[in-house]
PDB file of C-alpha atoms in Angstrom:
ATOM      1  CA  UNK A1500      38.486  27.912 129.893  1.00 70.00           C
ATOM      2  CA  UNK A1501      40.862  26.455 127.356  1.00 85.00           C
ATOM      3  CA  UNK A1502      39.753  26.785 123.696  1.00 92.00           C
ATOM      4  CA  UNK A1503      42.591  26.204 121.203  1.00 93.00           C
ATOM      5  CA  UNK A1504      42.331  28.522 118.206  1.00 93.00           C
ATOM      6  CA  UNK A1505      43.403  25.918 115.640  1.00 94.00           C
ATOM      7  CA  UNK A1506      40.375  23.691 116.243  1.00 96.00           C
ATOM      8  CA  UNK A1507      36.739  23.922 115.138  1.00 96.00           C
ATOM      9  CA  UNK A1508      33.858  23.399 117.564  1.00 96.00           C
ATOM     10  CA  UNK A1509      30.204  22.437 117.820  1.00 95.00           C
ATOM     11  CA  UNK A1510      27.449  23.953 119.929  1.00 92.00           C
ATOM     12  CA  UNK A1511      27.251  20.556 121.669  1.00 92.00           C
ATOM     13  CA  UNK A1512      30.840  20.897 122.925  1.00 94.00           C
ATOM     14  CA  UNK A1513      32.926  18.738 120.630  1.00 96.00           C
ATOM     15  CA  UNK A1514      36.150  19.859 119.012  1.00 97.00           C
ATOM     16  CA  UNK A1515      37.182  18.906 115.487  1.00 97.00           C
ATOM     17  CA  UNK A1516      40.667  18.943 114.011  1.00 96.00           C
ATOM     18  CA  UNK A1517      41.189  18.578 110.249  1.00 94.00           C
ATOM     19  CA  UNK A1518      44.077  16.164 109.657  1.00 95.00           C
ATOM     20  CA  UNK A1519      46.546  16.197 106.748  1.00 95.00           C
ATOM     21  CA  UNK A1520      45.156  12.885 105.452  1.00 95.00           C
ATOM     22  CA  UNK A1521      41.670  14.394 105.025  1.00 92.00           C
ATOM     23  CA  UNK A1522      40.164  12.864 108.138  1.00 95.00           C
ATOM     24  CA  UNK A1523      38.741  14.776 111.087  1.00 96.00           C
ATOM     25  CA  UNK A1524      39.665  13.980 114.688  1.00 97.00           C
ATOM     26  CA  UNK A1525      36.853  14.509 117.215  1.00 97.00           C
ATOM     27  CA  UNK A1526      36.951  14.996 120.980  1.00 97.00           C
ATOM     28  CA  UNK A1527      35.109  16.781 123.763  1.00 96.00           C
ATOM     29  CA  UNK A1528      36.006  20.284 124.864  1.00 95.00           C
ATOM     30  CA  UNK A1529      37.477  21.399 128.158  1.00 94.00           C
ATOM     31  CA  UNK A1530      34.065  22.882 128.964  1.00 92.00           C
ATOM     32  CA  UNK A1531      32.324  19.549 128.291  1.00 92.00           C
ATOM     33  CA  UNK A1532      34.651  17.536 130.521  1.00 93.00           C
ATOM     34  CA  UNK A1533      34.390  20.191 133.222  1.00 91.00           C
ATOM     35  CA  UNK A1534      30.581  19.969 133.175  1.00 91.00           C
ATOM     36  CA  UNK A1535      30.617  16.168 133.147  1.00 92.00           C
ATOM     37  CA  UNK A1536      33.038  15.708 136.014  1.00 92.00           C
ATOM     38  CA  UNK A1537      35.135  12.561 136.346  1.00 95.00           C
ATOM     39  CA  UNK A1538      34.772  10.490 133.159  1.00 96.00           C
ATOM     40  CA  UNK A1539      34.455   6.759 133.875  1.00 96.00           C
ATOM     41  CA  UNK A1540      33.452   5.178 130.541  1.00 96.00           C
ATOM     42  CA  UNK A1541      33.522   5.868 126.804  1.00 96.00           C
ATOM     43  CA  UNK A1542      31.393   4.057 124.228  1.00 96.00           C
ATOM     44  CA  UNK A1543      32.891   4.553 120.775  1.00 95.00           C
ATOM     45  CA  UNK A1544      31.130   4.311 117.419  1.00 95.00           C
ATOM     46  CA  UNK A1545      31.979   1.248 115.345  1.00 96.00           C
ATOM     47  CA  UNK A1546      34.843   1.689 112.897  1.00 97.00           C
ATOM     48  CA  UNK A1547      33.367   1.637 109.413  1.00 97.00           C
ATOM     49  CA  UNK A1548      30.008   3.012 110.497  1.00 97.00           C
ATOM     50  CA  UNK A1549      28.503   5.850 108.479  1.00 97.00           C
ATOM     51  CA  UNK A1550      27.340   8.797 110.566  1.00 97.00           C
ATOM     52  CA  UNK A1551      25.284  11.869 109.786  1.00 95.00           C
ATOM     53  CA  UNK A1552      25.976  15.282 111.297  1.00 94.00           C
ATOM     54  CA  UNK A1553      24.026  15.509 114.554  1.00 94.00           C
ATOM     55  CA  UNK A1554      23.486  11.744 114.851  1.00 95.00           C
ATOM     56  CA  UNK A1555      24.446  10.392 118.271  1.00 95.00           C
ATOM     57  CA  UNK A1556      27.321   8.025 117.666  1.00 95.00           C
ATOM     58  CA  UNK A1557      29.248   7.810 120.963  1.00 96.00           C
ATOM     59  CA  UNK A1558      28.616   8.139 124.686  1.00 96.00           C
ATOM     60  CA  UNK A1559      30.802   9.606 127.425  1.00 96.00           C
ATOM     61  CA  UNK A1560      29.774   8.634 130.945  1.00 95.00           C
ATOM     62  CA  UNK A1561      30.877  10.364 134.107  1.00 94.00           C
ATOM     63  CA  UNK A1562      30.076  10.022 137.772  1.00 92.00           C
ATOM     64  CA  UNK A1563      27.321  12.619 137.204  1.00 88.00           C
ATOM     65  CA  UNK A1564      25.750  11.788 133.844  1.00 88.00           C
ATOM     66  CA  UNK A1565      26.046  10.220 130.433  1.00 91.00           C
ATOM     67  CA  UNK A1566      26.337  12.425 127.385  1.00 92.00           C
ATOM     68  CA  UNK A1567      25.449  11.371 123.884  1.00 94.00           C
ATOM     69  CA  UNK A1568      28.128  12.592 121.496  1.00 95.00           C
ATOM     70  CA  UNK A1569      26.720  13.624 118.127  1.00 96.00           C
ATOM     71  CA  UNK A1570      28.790  13.372 114.969  1.00 96.00           C
ATOM     72  CA  UNK A1571      30.006  16.899 114.170  1.00 96.00           C
ATOM     73  CA  UNK A1572      30.201  16.111 110.444  1.00 95.00           C
ATOM     74  CA  UNK A1573      28.808  13.518 108.049  1.00 96.00           C
ATOM     75  CA  UNK A1574      31.141  10.721 107.049  1.00 96.00           C
ATOM     76  CA  UNK A1575      32.599   7.338 107.928  1.00 97.00           C
ATOM     77  CA  UNK A1576      34.244   6.491 111.252  1.00 98.00           C
ATOM     78  CA  UNK A1577      37.768   5.345 110.395  1.00 98.00           C
ATOM     79  CA  UNK A1578      39.371   5.053 113.863  1.00 97.00           C
ATOM     80  CA  UNK A1579      38.581   5.177 117.569  1.00 97.00           C
ATOM     81  CA  UNK A1580      40.878   5.960 120.472  1.00 97.00           C
ATOM     82  CA  UNK A1581      41.073   2.543 122.141  1.00 95.00           C
ATOM     83  CA  UNK A1582      43.335   3.938 124.868  1.00 95.00           C
ATOM     84  CA  UNK A1583      40.234   5.501 126.439  1.00 95.00           C
ATOM     85  CA  UNK A1584      38.770   2.051 127.140  1.00 91.00           C
ATOM     86  CA  UNK A1585      41.389   1.512 129.852  1.00 93.00           C
ATOM     87  CA  UNK A1586      41.844   5.151 130.838  1.00 96.00           C
ATOM     88  CA  UNK A1587      38.707   7.242 130.200  1.00 96.00           C
ATOM     89  CA  UNK A1588      39.983   9.794 132.719  1.00 95.00           C
ATOM     90  CA  UNK A1589      42.348  11.017 129.990  1.00 95.00           C
ATOM     91  CA  UNK A1590      39.388  13.054 128.718  1.00 95.00           C
ATOM     92  CA  UNK A1591      39.558  15.041 131.962  1.00 94.00           C
ATOM     93  CA  UNK A1592      43.334  15.210 132.091  1.00 95.00           C
ATOM     94  CA  UNK A1593      43.870  16.327 128.478  1.00 95.00           C
ATOM     95  CA  UNK A1594      40.592  16.968 126.632  1.00 94.00           C
ATOM     96  CA  UNK A1595      42.341  18.277 123.511  1.00 96.00           C
ATOM     97  CA  UNK A1596      44.824  15.415 123.368  1.00 94.00           C
ATOM     98  CA  UNK A1597      42.495  12.544 124.238  1.00 95.00           C
ATOM     99  CA  UNK A1598      40.424  12.283 121.085  1.00 97.00           C
ATOM    100  CA  UNK A1599      37.360  10.036 120.749  1.00 97.00           C
ATOM    101  CA  UNK A1600      37.184   9.035 117.074  1.00 98.00           C
ATOM    102  CA  UNK A1601      38.170   9.998 113.527  1.00 98.00           C
ATOM    103  CA  UNK A1602      35.806  10.532 110.626  1.00 97.00           C
ATOM    104  CA  UNK A1603      36.491  10.625 106.899  1.00 97.00           C
ATOM    105  CA  UNK A1604      34.149  13.456 105.866  1.00 95.00           C
ATOM    106  CA  UNK A1605      31.752  12.890 102.995  1.00 93.00           C
ATOM    107  CA  UNK A1606      32.857  16.245 101.571  1.00 88.00           C
ATOM    108  CA  UNK A1607      35.103  19.066 102.723  1.00 82.00           C
ATOM    109  CA  UNK A1608      31.987  21.256 102.850  1.00 83.00           C
ATOM    110  CA  UNK A1609      30.965  19.341 105.977  1.00 83.00           C
ATOM    111  CA  UNK A1610      33.387  21.514 107.965  1.00 86.00           C
ATOM    112  CA  UNK A1611      31.387  24.624 107.036  1.00 85.00           C
ATOM    113  CA  UNK A1612      28.870  24.407 109.854  1.00 87.00           C
ATOM    114  CA  UNK A1613      31.456  24.309 112.634  1.00 94.00           C
ATOM    115  CA  UNK A1614      32.319  27.190 114.949  1.00 93.00           C
ATOM    116  CA  UNK A1615      35.742  28.790 115.161  1.00 92.00           C
ATOM    117  CA  UNK A1616      37.316  29.277 118.612  1.00 93.00           C
ATOM    118  CA  UNK A1617      36.012  32.822 119.018  1.00 93.00           C
ATOM    119  CA  UNK A1618      32.430  31.855 118.157  1.00 93.00           C
ATOM    120  CA  UNK A1619      32.606  28.848 120.483  1.00 94.00           C
ATOM    121  CA  UNK A1620      33.837  31.011 123.395  1.00 92.00           C
ATOM    122  CA  UNK A1621      30.912  33.390 122.784  1.00 92.00           C
ATOM    123  CA  UNK A1622      28.481  30.455 122.599  1.00 91.00           C
ATOM    124  CA  UNK A1623      29.593  29.098 125.973  1.00 90.00           C
ATOM    125  CA  UNK A1624      29.602  32.554 127.579  1.00 90.00           C
ATOM    126  CA  UNK A1625      26.132  33.442 126.293  1.00 87.00           C
ATOM    127  CA  UNK A1626      24.387  30.200 127.202  1.00 72.00           C
ATOM    128  CA  UNK A1627      22.603  30.755 130.551  1.00 56.00           C
ATOM    129  CA  UNK A1628      22.693  27.038 131.288  1.00 57.00           C
ATOM    130  CA  UNK A1629      26.411  27.023 130.339  1.00 53.00           C
ATOM    131  CA  UNK A1630      25.472  24.795 127.404  1.00 44.00           C
ATOM    132  CA  UNK A1631      25.927  21.617 129.394  1.00 41.00           C
ATOM    133  CA  UNK A1632      22.411  20.355 128.717  1.00 40.00           C
ATOM    134  CA  UNK A1633      22.755  20.414 124.952  1.00 40.00           C
ATOM    135  CA  UNK A1634      23.816  16.785 124.571  1.00 38.00           C
ATOM    136  CA  UNK A1635      23.469  15.471 128.104  1.00 37.00           C
ATOM    137  CA  UNK A1636      21.054  12.812 129.236  1.00 35.00           C
ATOM    138  CA  UNK A1637      20.772  11.275 132.660  1.00 32.00           C
ATOM    139  CA  UNK A1638      21.029   7.522 132.915  1.00 33.00           C
ATOM    140  CA  UNK A1639      20.714   5.055 135.722  1.00 30.00           C
ATOM    141  CA  UNK A1640      22.465   1.723 135.958  1.00 29.00           C
TER     142      UNK A1640
END
């Protein structure tokens, strides 16, 4: 399982990268995309929307399920990765390169509740359900 050390993580399988401009880039982890299977659709949050930590603000749908993506930190959505609209499979191909959205954090303290790579690896290893049910919901179309 790939877990880059320079990123922060959530227990619901998102990664967060602090950017030089003060924003935070958010994506799903290798583990999340592996549990989801082939990703077929991404619903982004609206640019300009204010989100609270833990609030569901995006959806990633696969051939198996749809997963609500909670905001890992409180702030304002400042960008979304529009390239995923035409190629959602990029989340499977490169989960740490294919980001979902960027947030301008309300404060830098918002990063405090995130896991480092070591803690995230332990979280995934210790979860008897492999953690995949944390943010997953089944949907029918």
